Coordinates of C-alpha atoms in Angstrom, one line a residue:
M1 CA -0.1 0.0 0.0
T2 CA 1.2 3.6 -0.9
Y3 CA 1.8 5.6 2.5
H4 CA 1.7 9.2 1.4
H5 CA 3.4 12.1 3.3
L6 CA 1.3 14.4 5.5
S7 CA 2.0 17.0 3.1
V8 CA 0.3 15.9 0.1
L9 CA -2.1 12.8 2.1
V10 CA -5.4 15.0 2.1
H11 CA -4.7 16.0 -1.7
R12 CA -4.1 12.4 -2.8
Q13 CA -7.4 11.1 -1.1
A14 CA -9.4 14.3 -2.9
E15 CA -8.1 12.5 -6.3
K16 CA -9.6 9.4 -5.1
Y17 CA -12.8 10.4 -3.5
G18 CA -13.8 13.8 -5.0
D19 CA -16.9 15.0 -3.8
R20 CA -17.6 12.4 -1.4
V21 CA -18.0 13.5 2.4
A22 CA -14.5 13.6 4.1
L23 CA -15.9 15.7 7.4
K24 CA -18.8 16.8 9.0
Y25 CA -18.8 19.2 12.1
R26 CA -22.1 20.7 14.1
D27 CA -23.2 23.9 13.0
Y28 CA -24.9 25.2 16.6
D29 CA -26.9 27.8 15.1
K30 CA -28.7 26.1 12.6
G31 CA -28.5 22.7 14.5
Q32 CA -27.3 20.7 11.9
W33 CA -24.3 19.0 10.9
I34 CA -22.5 20.2 7.9
P35 CA -20.3 18.2 5.5
V36 CA -17.1 19.1 4.1
T37 CA -16.3 16.8 1.0
W38 CA -12.7 15.9 0.0
N39 CA -12.4 18.3 -2.8
Q40 CA -13.3 21.1 -0.2
F41 CA -11.1 19.6 2.4
S42 CA -8.2 19.7 -0.1
E43 CA -9.1 23.4 -1.6
T44 CA -9.0 24.7 2.3
V45 CA -5.7 23.1 3.2
Q46 CA -4.4 24.6 -0.4
I47 CA -5.7 28.3 0.2
A48 CA -4.3 27.7 3.9
A49 CA -0.7 26.6 3.0
N50 CA -0.9 29.8 0.8
A51 CA -1.8 32.3 3.3
M52 CA 1.0 30.7 5.6
V53 CA 3.6 31.5 3.1
E54 CA 1.7 34.7 2.9
M55 CA 2.1 35.6 6.5
G56 CA 5.9 34.3 6.3
I57 CA 5.8 31.1 7.8
A58 CA 8.9 29.2 7.3
E59 CA 9.8 25.4 6.8
Q60 CA 10.3 23.7 9.8
E61 CA 8.9 27.0 11.9
N62 CA 6.7 25.7 15.1
I63 CA 3.0 26.9 14.8
G64 CA 0.7 26.6 17.7
V65 CA -3.1 25.2 17.4
F66 CA -4.9 26.0 20.7
S67 CA -8.7 25.1 20.1
Q68 CA -11.2 22.6 20.8
N69 CA -11.7 20.2 17.9
K70 CA -12.8 22.0 14.9
P71 CA -12.4 21.2 11.2
E72 CA -10.0 24.5 11.3
C73 CA -7.7 22.0 13.6
L74 CA -7.0 19.6 10.8
Y75 CA -7.0 22.5 8.1
T76 CA -4.0 24.2 10.0
D77 CA -2.1 20.7 10.6
F78 CA -2.0 19.8 6.6
A79 CA -1.8 23.6 5.3
A80 CA 1.5 23.6 7.8
F81 CA 2.6 19.8 6.7
A82 CA 2.2 21.2 2.9
N83 CA 5.0 24.0 3.9
R84 CA 7.0 21.6 5.9
A85 CA 6.0 23.5 9.1
V86 CA 5.6 21.9 12.6
T87 CA 2.4 22.1 14.5
I88 CA 2.1 21.9 18.2
P89 CA -1.4 21.7 19.6
L90 CA -2.5 23.1 23.1
Y91 CA -5.2 21.8 24.8
A92 CA -8.3 23.5 24.9
T93 CA -8.7 23.9 28.5
S94 CA -4.9 25.1 29.2
S95 CA -4.3 28.1 31.7
P96 CA -2.6 31.2 30.4
S97 CA 0.3 30.2 32.1
Q98 CA 0.4 26.9 30.5
A99 CA 0.0 28.6 27.2
Q100 CA 2.8 31.0 27.7
Y101 CA 5.0 28.0 28.9
I102 CA 4.4 26.4 25.7
V103 CA 4.6 29.1 23.4
N104 CA 7.9 30.5 24.8
D105 CA 9.6 26.9 24.9
A106 CA 8.7 26.4 21.2
G107 CA 9.2 30.0 20.1
I108 CA 5.7 30.3 18.5
R109 CA 5.4 33.0 16.4
F110 CA 1.9 32.7 15.2
L111 CA -0.9 31.0 17.5
F112 CA -4.3 29.6 16.1
V113 CA -6.8 29.6 18.8
G114 CA -10.6 28.3 18.6
E115 CA -13.1 30.2 20.7
Q116 CA -13.4 32.9 23.1
F117 CA -11.8 31.1 26.0
Q118 CA -8.5 30.4 24.1
Y119 CA -8.7 33.6 22.7
D120 CA -8.9 35.5 26.1
A121 CA -6.0 33.3 27.4
A122 CA -4.0 33.9 24.6
F123 CA -4.4 37.3 24.6
T124 CA -3.3 37.9 28.1
V125 CA -0.3 36.3 27.9
L126 CA 0.9 37.9 24.5
P127 CA 3.1 40.6 26.0
L128 CA 5.0 37.9 28.3
C129 CA 5.7 35.7 24.8
A130 CA 8.6 37.6 22.9
S131 CA 8.4 35.2 20.2
L132 CA 4.4 35.7 19.6
E133 CA 3.2 38.0 16.7
R134 CA 0.0 37.2 15.7
L135 CA -3.3 35.1 16.9
I136 CA -5.3 33.5 14.2
I137 CA -8.8 33.0 15.7
F138 CA -11.1 30.3 14.0
D139 CA -14.5 31.3 15.7
R140 CA -15.8 34.5 14.2
A141 CA -17.9 34.9 17.1
V142 CA -15.0 35.9 19.3
V143 CA -15.1 39.3 20.6
K144 CA -11.4 40.6 20.4
D145 CA -10.0 42.9 22.8
K146 CA -10.1 46.8 22.2
Q147 CA -6.3 46.7 22.4
D148 CA -5.6 44.2 19.9
T149 CA -4.4 45.3 16.7
T150 CA -2.6 42.3 15.2
S151 CA -5.0 39.2 15.5
I152 CA -7.3 38.1 12.6
Y153 CA -9.9 35.9 11.8
F154 CA -9.2 32.6 10.4
D155 CA -11.6 33.7 7.2
E156 CA -9.6 36.7 6.8
F157 CA -6.4 34.4 7.0
L158 CA -7.9 32.5 4.0
K159 CA -8.1 35.3 2.1
M160 CA -4.6 36.0 2.1
G161 CA -4.2 32.9 0.2
E162 CA -7.2 32.9 -1.8
A163 CA -5.3 33.7 -5.1
K164 CA -2.8 30.6 -4.3
Q165 CA -0.2 33.2 -5.2
H166 CA 2.4 31.1 -3.5
A167 CA 1.4 27.5 -5.1
A168 CA 4.8 27.1 -6.7
V169 CA 6.3 27.9 -3.1
V170 CA 4.0 25.5 -1.3
E171 CA 4.4 22.8 -4.1
E172 CA 8.5 22.8 -3.9
R173 CA 7.9 22.6 -0.2
S174 CA 6.1 19.6 -0.2
S175 CA 8.1 18.0 -2.8
K176 CA 11.0 18.4 -0.4
A177 CA 8.8 16.9 2.3
S178 CA 10.6 14.0 4.2
F179 CA 9.3 11.2 6.5
D180 CA 12.5 12.6 8.7
D181 CA 10.9 15.7 9.3
L182 CA 9.5 16.9 12.5
A183 CA 5.5 16.8 12.3
N184 CA 4.1 17.8 15.7
I185 CA 5.7 18.7 19.2
L186 CA 2.9 17.4 21.9
Y187 CA 3.6 18.9 25.0
T188 CA 2.7 16.1 28.3
S189 CA 0.8 18.0 30.6
G190 CA 2.8 16.0 33.2
T191 CA 1.4 14.8 36.5
T192 CA 4.4 16.5 38.1
G193 CA 6.9 19.0 36.9
E194 CA 6.9 21.2 34.1
P195 CA 5.4 19.8 30.4
K196 CA 7.8 18.0 27.7
G197 CA 7.3 18.5 24.1
V198 CA 7.4 15.0 22.8
M199 CA 8.8 15.1 19.2
I200 CA 6.6 13.3 16.6
H201 CA 8.4 13.0 13.4
H202 CA 6.4 12.2 9.9
S203 CA 8.1 8.7 10.1
C204 CA 6.3 7.9 13.3
Y205 CA 2.7 8.6 11.7
K206 CA 4.0 6.6 8.8
E207 CA 4.8 3.4 10.8
Q208 CA 1.5 3.6 12.8
M209 CA -0.6 3.8 9.9
R210 CA 1.4 0.8 8.3
T211 CA 1.0 -1.3 11.8
H212 CA -2.6 -0.4 12.1
D213 CA -3.3 -1.9 8.3
I214 CA -2.1 -5.0 9.7
R215 CA -4.2 -5.0 12.8
L216 CA -7.3 -3.2 12.3
V217 CA -8.2 -5.6 9.6
T218 CA -12.2 -4.7 9.6
M219 CA -11.7 -0.9 9.1
T220 CA -12.8 0.4 5.8
D221 CA -13.4 3.9 3.9
Q222 CA -17.3 3.1 4.7
D223 CA -16.8 3.4 8.5
V224 CA -17.9 6.8 10.1
S225 CA -15.7 8.0 13.1
M226 CA -16.7 10.2 15.9
N227 CA -13.8 12.4 16.9
F228 CA -14.7 13.0 20.2
L229 CA -11.3 12.7 22.6
P230 CA -9.0 15.9 21.8
L231 CA -7.0 16.1 18.9
T232 CA -4.4 17.5 21.1
H233 CA -4.0 14.0 22.6
I234 CA -1.7 11.7 20.7
F235 CA -4.3 8.7 20.9
E236 CA -7.2 11.0 19.0
K237 CA -4.5 13.1 16.8
T238 CA -2.9 9.6 15.4
W239 CA -6.3 8.2 14.9
A240 CA -7.4 11.6 13.1
Y241 CA -4.7 11.2 11.1
Y242 CA -5.5 7.2 10.1
C243 CA -8.8 7.8 9.2
I244 CA -7.9 10.2 6.8
H245 CA -5.3 7.8 5.3
K246 CA -8.2 5.2 5.1
G247 CA -11.0 7.3 3.8
V248 CA -13.1 7.1 6.9
L249 CA -15.7 9.8 7.4
T250 CA -14.6 12.0 10.6
C251 CA -17.5 13.8 12.4
I252 CA -15.9 16.4 14.8
N253 CA -17.5 16.6 17.9
L254 CA -17.1 20.3 19.2
R255 CA -18.2 20.2 22.9
P256 CA -17.3 17.3 25.0
N257 CA -20.3 17.9 27.0
D258 CA -22.5 17.2 23.9
I259 CA -21.3 13.6 23.3
Q260 CA -24.4 11.9 24.6
M261 CA -26.5 14.0 21.7
T262 CA -24.0 14.1 19.0
I263 CA -23.2 10.4 19.2
K264 CA -27.2 9.7 18.6
E265 CA -27.0 12.4 15.8
I266 CA -23.9 10.5 14.2
R267 CA -24.3 6.8 15.1
P268 CA -20.7 6.2 14.3
T269 CA -19.2 2.8 13.5
L270 CA -15.9 4.1 15.2
M271 CA -15.0 6.3 18.2
C272 CA -11.8 6.6 20.4
N273 CA -12.5 6.9 23.9
V274 CA -11.4 6.4 27.4
P275 CA -12.3 3.9 30.0
R276 CA -14.6 6.6 32.0
F277 CA -16.9 7.0 28.9
W278 CA -17.5 3.3 29.1
E279 CA -17.7 3.3 33.1
K280 CA -20.8 5.5 33.0
V281 CA -22.4 3.2 30.3
Y282 CA -21.8 0.1 32.6
D283 CA -23.0 2.7 35.7
G284 CA -26.1 3.2 33.7
V285 CA -26.9 -0.2 32.8
Q286 CA -26.2 -1.1 36.4
E287 CA -28.4 1.3 37.5
V288 CA -31.6 -0.1 35.5
I289 CA -30.6 -3.4 36.8
N290 CA -30.7 -2.4 40.0
Q291 CA -34.3 -0.4 39.7
S292 CA -35.8 -3.5 38.0
T293 CA -37.7 -6.5 39.6
G294 CA -39.2 -9.9 38.5
L295 CA -39.0 -11.1 34.8
K296 CA -37.2 -7.9 33.4
K297 CA -34.5 -8.3 35.7
S298 CA -34.2 -12.0 35.4
L299 CA -33.9 -11.7 31.3
M300 CA -31.2 -8.7 31.8
L301 CA -29.1 -10.6 34.1
D302 CA -29.6 -13.9 32.2
A303 CA -28.6 -11.6 28.8
I304 CA -25.2 -10.8 30.0
K305 CA -24.5 -14.3 31.4
V306 CA -25.4 -15.7 27.8
G307 CA -23.4 -12.8 25.9
K308 CA -20.4 -13.9 28.3
V309 CA -20.5 -17.3 27.6
H310 CA -21.2 -16.6 23.6
N311 CA -18.6 -13.8 23.0
V312 CA -16.1 -14.4 25.9
D313 CA -16.0 -17.9 26.6
Y314 CA -16.3 -19.2 23.2
L315 CA -16.1 -16.7 20.3
R316 CA -12.8 -14.9 21.9
V317 CA -11.1 -18.0 21.9
G318 CA -12.4 -18.9 18.5
K319 CA -14.7 -21.5 19.7
T320 CA -18.1 -22.5 18.3
P321 CA -20.9 -21.4 21.1
P322 CA -23.2 -24.5 21.9
L323 CA -26.1 -24.5 19.9
M324 CA -28.6 -23.4 22.8
N325 CA -26.4 -20.6 23.8
Q326 CA -26.4 -19.3 20.0
L327 CA -30.1 -19.2 19.8
K328 CA -30.6 -17.4 23.0
Y329 CA -27.9 -15.0 22.0
K330 CA -29.6 -14.1 18.8
F331 CA -32.9 -13.5 20.7
Y332 CA -30.9 -11.3 23.0
D333 CA -29.1 -9.7 20.5
K334 CA -32.4 -8.5 18.7
T335 CA -34.0 -7.3 22.0
I336 CA -31.9 -6.4 25.0
Y337 CA -28.4 -5.8 23.5
S338 CA -29.8 -4.0 20.4
V339 CA -31.6 -1.5 23.0
L340 CA -28.7 -0.8 24.8
R341 CA -26.3 -0.2 21.9
K342 CA -29.3 2.1 20.2
T343 CA -29.7 4.0 23.3
I344 CA -26.2 5.0 23.5
G345 CA -25.8 5.5 19.7
I346 CA -23.7 2.7 18.8
E347 CA -25.8 0.4 17.3
N348 CA -23.8 0.7 14.0
G349 CA -20.7 0.0 15.9
N350 CA -17.7 -1.8 14.4
F351 CA -15.0 -1.5 17.2
F352 CA -14.4 1.2 19.8
P353 CA -10.4 1.8 20.6
T354 CA -10.4 2.5 24.1
A355 CA -6.8 3.7 26.4
G356 CA -5.5 6.4 28.2
A357 CA -5.9 4.5 31.6
A358 CA -6.8 1.1 33.2
I359 CA -10.6 -0.3 32.1
S360 CA -11.7 -2.7 35.0
N361 CA -11.7 -6.5 33.7
E362 CA -15.5 -6.3 34.8
I363 CA -16.6 -3.8 32.4
N364 CA -14.2 -4.7 29.6
E365 CA -16.0 -8.2 29.7
F366 CA -19.5 -6.8 30.1
L367 CA -19.0 -4.5 27.0
H368 CA -17.9 -7.7 25.0
S369 CA -20.9 -9.7 26.5
V370 CA -23.4 -7.0 25.0
G371 CA -21.9 -6.8 21.6
V372 CA -19.9 -3.7 22.1
N373 CA -16.6 -4.3 20.5
I374 CA -14.1 -2.3 22.7
V375 CA -10.6 -2.8 21.7
V376 CA -8.8 -2.0 24.5
G377 CA -5.1 -0.5 24.0
Y378 CA -1.6 0.8 25.3
G379 CA 0.3 3.2 24.3
L380 CA 1.9 6.9 25.5
T381 CA 2.6 10.3 23.7
E382 CA 6.3 9.1 23.2
S383 CA 5.4 6.1 21.1
T384 CA 3.0 7.7 18.8
A385 CA 0.2 6.2 20.9
T386 CA -0.7 2.5 20.3
V387 CA 2.2 0.2 21.7
S388 CA -0.5 -2.9 22.0
C389 CA -4.0 -3.3 21.1
L390 CA -6.6 -6.7 21.5
T391 CA -7.5 -8.2 18.4
M392 CA -10.9 -8.7 17.3
T393 CA -10.6 -12.3 18.5
D394 CA -8.3 -14.5 20.3
Y395 CA -7.7 -12.2 23.2
T396 CA -7.3 -12.2 27.0
I397 CA -9.5 -10.0 29.2
G398 CA -7.0 -8.5 31.7
S399 CA -4.3 -7.8 29.1
V400 CA -3.8 -4.6 27.0
G401 CA -3.5 -6.9 23.7
K402 CA -0.9 -7.9 21.3
I403 CA 2.3 -5.9 20.7
M404 CA 1.9 -4.0 17.6
P405 CA 3.8 -5.6 14.8
D406 CA 7.7 -4.9 14.2
L407 CA 7.8 -2.7 17.7
E408 CA 10.4 -4.0 20.0
V409 CA 9.1 -4.3 23.6
K410 CA 11.1 -6.0 26.4
I411 CA 11.0 -5.8 30.5
G412 CA 13.7 -4.0 32.1
E413 CA 14.5 -3.6 35.5
N414 CA 11.9 -3.4 38.1
N415 CA 9.3 -4.8 35.4
E416 CA 9.6 -1.6 33.4
I417 CA 8.4 -1.7 29.9
L418 CA 11.0 -0.7 27.5
L419 CA 10.3 0.3 23.8
R420 CA 12.1 0.6 20.5
G421 CA 11.0 1.0 17.2
K422 CA 9.9 3.6 14.0
S423 CA 6.5 5.0 16.1
I424 CA 9.2 6.0 19.1
S425 CA 9.7 9.4 19.2
K426 CA 13.1 10.7 19.1
G427 CA 13.1 12.7 22.2
Y428 CA 11.8 15.7 24.2
Y429 CA 12.1 19.3 22.5
K430 CA 15.0 20.8 23.8
K431 CA 15.1 18.8 26.9
A432 CA 18.7 17.2 26.7
E433 CA 18.9 16.0 30.6
A434 CA 15.2 14.5 30.1
N435 CA 16.3 12.5 27.0
K436 CA 19.3 10.9 28.8
T437 CA 16.9 9.7 31.6
A438 CA 13.9 8.7 29.2
F439 CA 16.3 6.6 27.0
T440 CA 18.9 3.7 27.8
E441 CA 22.1 3.9 26.1
D442 CA 21.3 1.7 23.2
G443 CA 18.0 3.4 22.6
W444 CA 15.2 1.8 24.5
F445 CA 12.6 4.4 25.8
R446 CA 11.7 4.0 29.5
T447 CA 8.2 4.2 29.8
G448 CA 7.6 4.3 33.5
D449 CA 4.9 1.6 33.3
A450 CA 5.7 -1.8 34.6
G451 CA 4.3 -4.9 33.1
Y452 CA 4.9 -8.4 31.8
I453 CA 4.4 -10.1 28.6
K454 CA 2.9 -13.5 28.0
D455 CA 1.8 -15.2 24.7
G456 CA 2.7 -12.1 22.9
E457 CA 0.1 -9.9 24.9
L458 CA 1.4 -7.2 27.5
Y459 CA -0.3 -6.7 30.8
L460 CA 0.1 -3.9 33.0
T461 CA 0.8 -4.3 36.6
E462 CA 1.3 -0.5 37.9
R463 CA 2.7 3.0 37.1
I464 CA 6.5 2.9 38.6
K465 CA 6.5 6.5 39.6
D466 CA 3.2 5.7 41.3
L467 CA 4.1 2.9 43.1
F468 CA 3.7 3.7 46.8
K469 CA 5.5 2.3 49.9
T470 CA 3.7 2.6 53.2
S471 CA 5.9 3.1 56.2
N472 CA 5.7 -0.5 57.0
G473 CA 7.7 -1.3 54.0
K474 CA 4.6 -2.6 52.0
Y475 CA 4.3 -1.6 48.2
I476 CA 1.3 -0.2 47.3
A477 CA -0.2 0.2 43.3
P478 CA -2.7 2.8 43.7
Q479 CA -4.3 2.4 39.8
A480 CA -4.9 -1.2 40.7
L481 CA -7.3 -0.4 43.6
E482 CA -8.7 3.0 41.9
T483 CA -9.8 0.9 38.9
K484 CA -11.5 -1.6 40.9
L485 CA -13.2 1.2 43.2
V486 CA -14.3 3.3 40.4
V487 CA -16.6 0.7 39.1
D488 CA -19.0 1.3 41.8
R489 CA -21.9 3.4 40.4
F490 CA -21.8 5.5 43.9
I491 CA -17.9 6.6 43.4
E492 CA -17.2 9.2 40.7
Q493 CA -13.5 9.5 41.5
V494 CA -10.9 8.0 43.7
A495 CA -7.6 9.0 44.9
I496 CA -5.9 6.3 47.0
I497 CA -3.5 7.8 49.9
A498 CA -0.5 5.3 51.2
N499 CA 3.1 6.6 50.4
Q500 CA 5.2 6.7 53.6
R501 CA 1.7 6.2 55.4
K502 CA 1.2 3.4 57.8
Y503 CA -1.9 2.0 56.3
V504 CA -4.1 2.9 53.0
S505 CA -7.0 5.6 52.9
A506 CA -8.8 7.0 50.1
L507 CA -10.1 10.3 48.9
I508 CA -13.7 9.6 47.4
V509 CA -15.6 11.8 45.2
P510 CA -19.4 10.2 45.1
N511 CA -21.7 10.1 42.5
Y512 CA -23.3 13.0 43.9
E513 CA -26.9 12.1 42.0
H514 CA -26.8 8.4 43.2
V515 CA -25.9 9.5 46.8
I516 CA -29.1 12.1 47.0
A517 CA -31.5 9.3 45.4
Y518 CA -30.2 6.9 47.8
A519 CA -30.9 9.8 51.0
K520 CA -34.1 10.0 49.4
E521 CA -35.2 6.3 49.2
K522 CA -33.9 5.7 53.1
G523 CA -35.4 8.9 54.4
I524 CA -32.1 10.5 55.5
E525 CA -32.3 14.3 56.1
Y526 CA -29.6 16.8 55.8
S527 CA -29.2 20.4 55.0
S528 CA -26.4 20.4 52.9
L529 CA -24.3 18.0 50.9
Q530 CA -21.4 18.4 53.1
E531 CA -24.1 17.2 56.1
L532 CA -25.2 14.2 53.9
L533 CA -21.7 13.2 53.2
Q534 CA -20.8 12.8 56.9
N535 CA -24.2 11.0 57.8
S536 CA -23.1 7.9 59.4
K537 CA -25.5 5.6 57.3
I538 CA -24.1 7.2 54.0
I539 CA -20.4 6.2 55.5
E540 CA -21.6 2.9 56.2
L541 CA -23.1 2.5 52.6
F542 CA -19.5 3.3 51.3
K543 CA -17.8 1.3 53.7
S544 CA -19.8 -1.7 53.0
R545 CA -19.3 -1.4 49.0
I546 CA -15.9 -0.7 49.6
D547 CA -15.2 -3.6 51.6
T548 CA -17.1 -5.9 48.5
L549 CA -14.8 -4.5 46.1
Q550 CA -11.5 -4.6 47.7
Q551 CA -11.6 -8.6 48.8
Q552 CA -9.3 -9.6 46.1
F553 CA -6.5 -7.4 47.5
A554 CA -4.1 -8.4 50.6
H555 CA -4.9 -7.3 53.9
Y556 CA -2.3 -4.4 53.6
E557 CA -3.5 -3.0 50.2
Q558 CA -7.0 -2.5 51.3
V559 CA -8.8 1.0 52.4
K560 CA -9.0 1.1 55.9
Y561 CA -10.4 4.8 56.0
F562 CA -11.8 7.0 53.6
A563 CA -13.4 10.8 53.1
L564 CA -16.0 11.4 51.0
L565 CA -15.5 14.7 49.4
P566 CA -18.2 17.4 48.7
E567 CA -16.6 18.8 45.5
P568 CA -15.0 16.8 42.5
F569 CA -11.2 16.8 41.6
S570 CA -10.8 19.6 38.7
M571 CA -8.2 21.0 36.3
E572 CA -9.0 24.4 37.5
K573 CA -7.6 23.4 41.4
G574 CA -4.8 22.1 39.4
E575 CA -5.7 18.6 40.6
L576 CA -6.1 16.9 37.2
T577 CA -4.1 17.4 33.9
N578 CA -5.6 18.1 30.7
T579 CA -6.0 14.4 29.9
L580 CA -7.8 13.9 33.2
K581 CA -4.9 12.3 35.3
M582 CA -4.4 12.9 38.7
K583 CA -1.8 15.2 40.3
R584 CA -1.3 13.3 43.5
N585 CA 0.9 16.1 44.8
I586 CA -1.4 18.7 44.3
I587 CA -4.5 16.5 45.9
E588 CA -2.5 15.3 48.9
N589 CA -1.7 19.1 49.2
N590 CA -5.0 20.4 49.0
Y591 CA -6.6 18.1 51.2
K592 CA -3.8 17.9 53.6
E593 CA -6.0 18.6 56.7
V594 CA -8.6 15.7 55.3
I595 CA -5.9 13.5 55.0
D596 CA -4.1 13.8 58.3
K597 CA -7.2 13.3 59.9
M598 CA -7.4 10.1 58.5
Y599 CA -4.3 8.9 60.2
E600 CA -5.0 10.5 63.7
A601 CA -6.6 7.2 64.6

């Protein structure tokens, strides 16, 4: 198969697909999805590439994109690649100080911004960024600051290239484009310390396209992908580029909170996601089951049991299910499973890649049982996403799948997973010391994750940096316990506390809706959420549920005390990264008094 360089990929696909729809985005004013054909996509990229030359953008120059998911993000990316320039995405939720750090570190002159929030944050730091010359605003509704004399809107930017007066320059640059060129610098938000810019070369993307073609054999140009995760994230960025390479229709979800509406409007066959999305699906189903009685409840429980036998116990390992099981499965597939999938908006599902955090075995098994083909995987920004992923059949629940073709993986000291191959980043931008630490002398990248390989499948055990050691000398892997506890419908977020402590405790953010409903059902009176969460009956409810969930853990690994928090962990308080990973040091600092109280006993 031909692997076109990203500098020309959209144009080659336009030659192949013409007026077929390549992208869709939701126009909120009209309440409808606007199609963009491959020809229109190609034309816009060409105009934007000319506008970049007009603006003075040079080859291998760093360009910033600070926006939520919009088609303009892709236009900007591919126009930059046509000019052999490098794009640097910033998370749409980044604070002014985070934006300032990245702009200064990468020496960005031109920053493309999405909506009002991003514009305001960028304009605030404009005087603090020596390199920054101009903001280009995607959304026409953004109100510019009265002092702003340099920013332009994206439509004004496109007018600068409408005549394609620099077509020869763009063509010459594209012809020189090499797979050895730098494509992106992706700044990892980091659970500790300052962000590091991961350099992703065009060769990394080419290798991922090649190996995914080998692994994802059911994916075709008839598929429809919902772009939900931020395009700033390596998982979604690599996936978006891969969808373009495959000729897949990509539907861009602008507002993450609207996914339950937009997924039903699009009803995609593909969608990348993180486990939290599926945890909420699982919680919803459990809630329906818990509220049901009699025959309805029995049928739902039997449907899950039948699905497990059919899909997990038999088909997963290449065996034919017993005839009676097949008949029952067909019945449930037309009734219970199909209603569930249609309710979510995924009844047309092909498969759904899932990564970014650990997913519990229970949820993984449940989804496969009801015919939702999630493809669990593992990867990092530094590996250009996928290191391993489940195959469609012959996979093991509990693993993160088979290692991608031609990628070298070995287990080093402290069971650390080490990587080497064409999809692995060449290092961090302008961070020589970090690179020395991150790579071995013979070129293996240290992931910081511990695990093991069995029968060609990769298993994760813990994050080495997050491994806690109690004051009794026992090691605790907090993620294993957190993943187990967050399955419970009453638990929204969990932070395990144990490092240098005499026993394990936990900060728990409850699912407030469920707790309030439980209080109403049990006639528990309260005047505030804080008071409700300190009620002995609520504490006993959580204690019994936690004790049940943690039975499989050794006694020293189990939560002894916990505190129920009246507000969730948030990015605003610095407790979560842009990818919603916990910053444990910030959480421990913010809740120091609460934590200390749990160790007074």
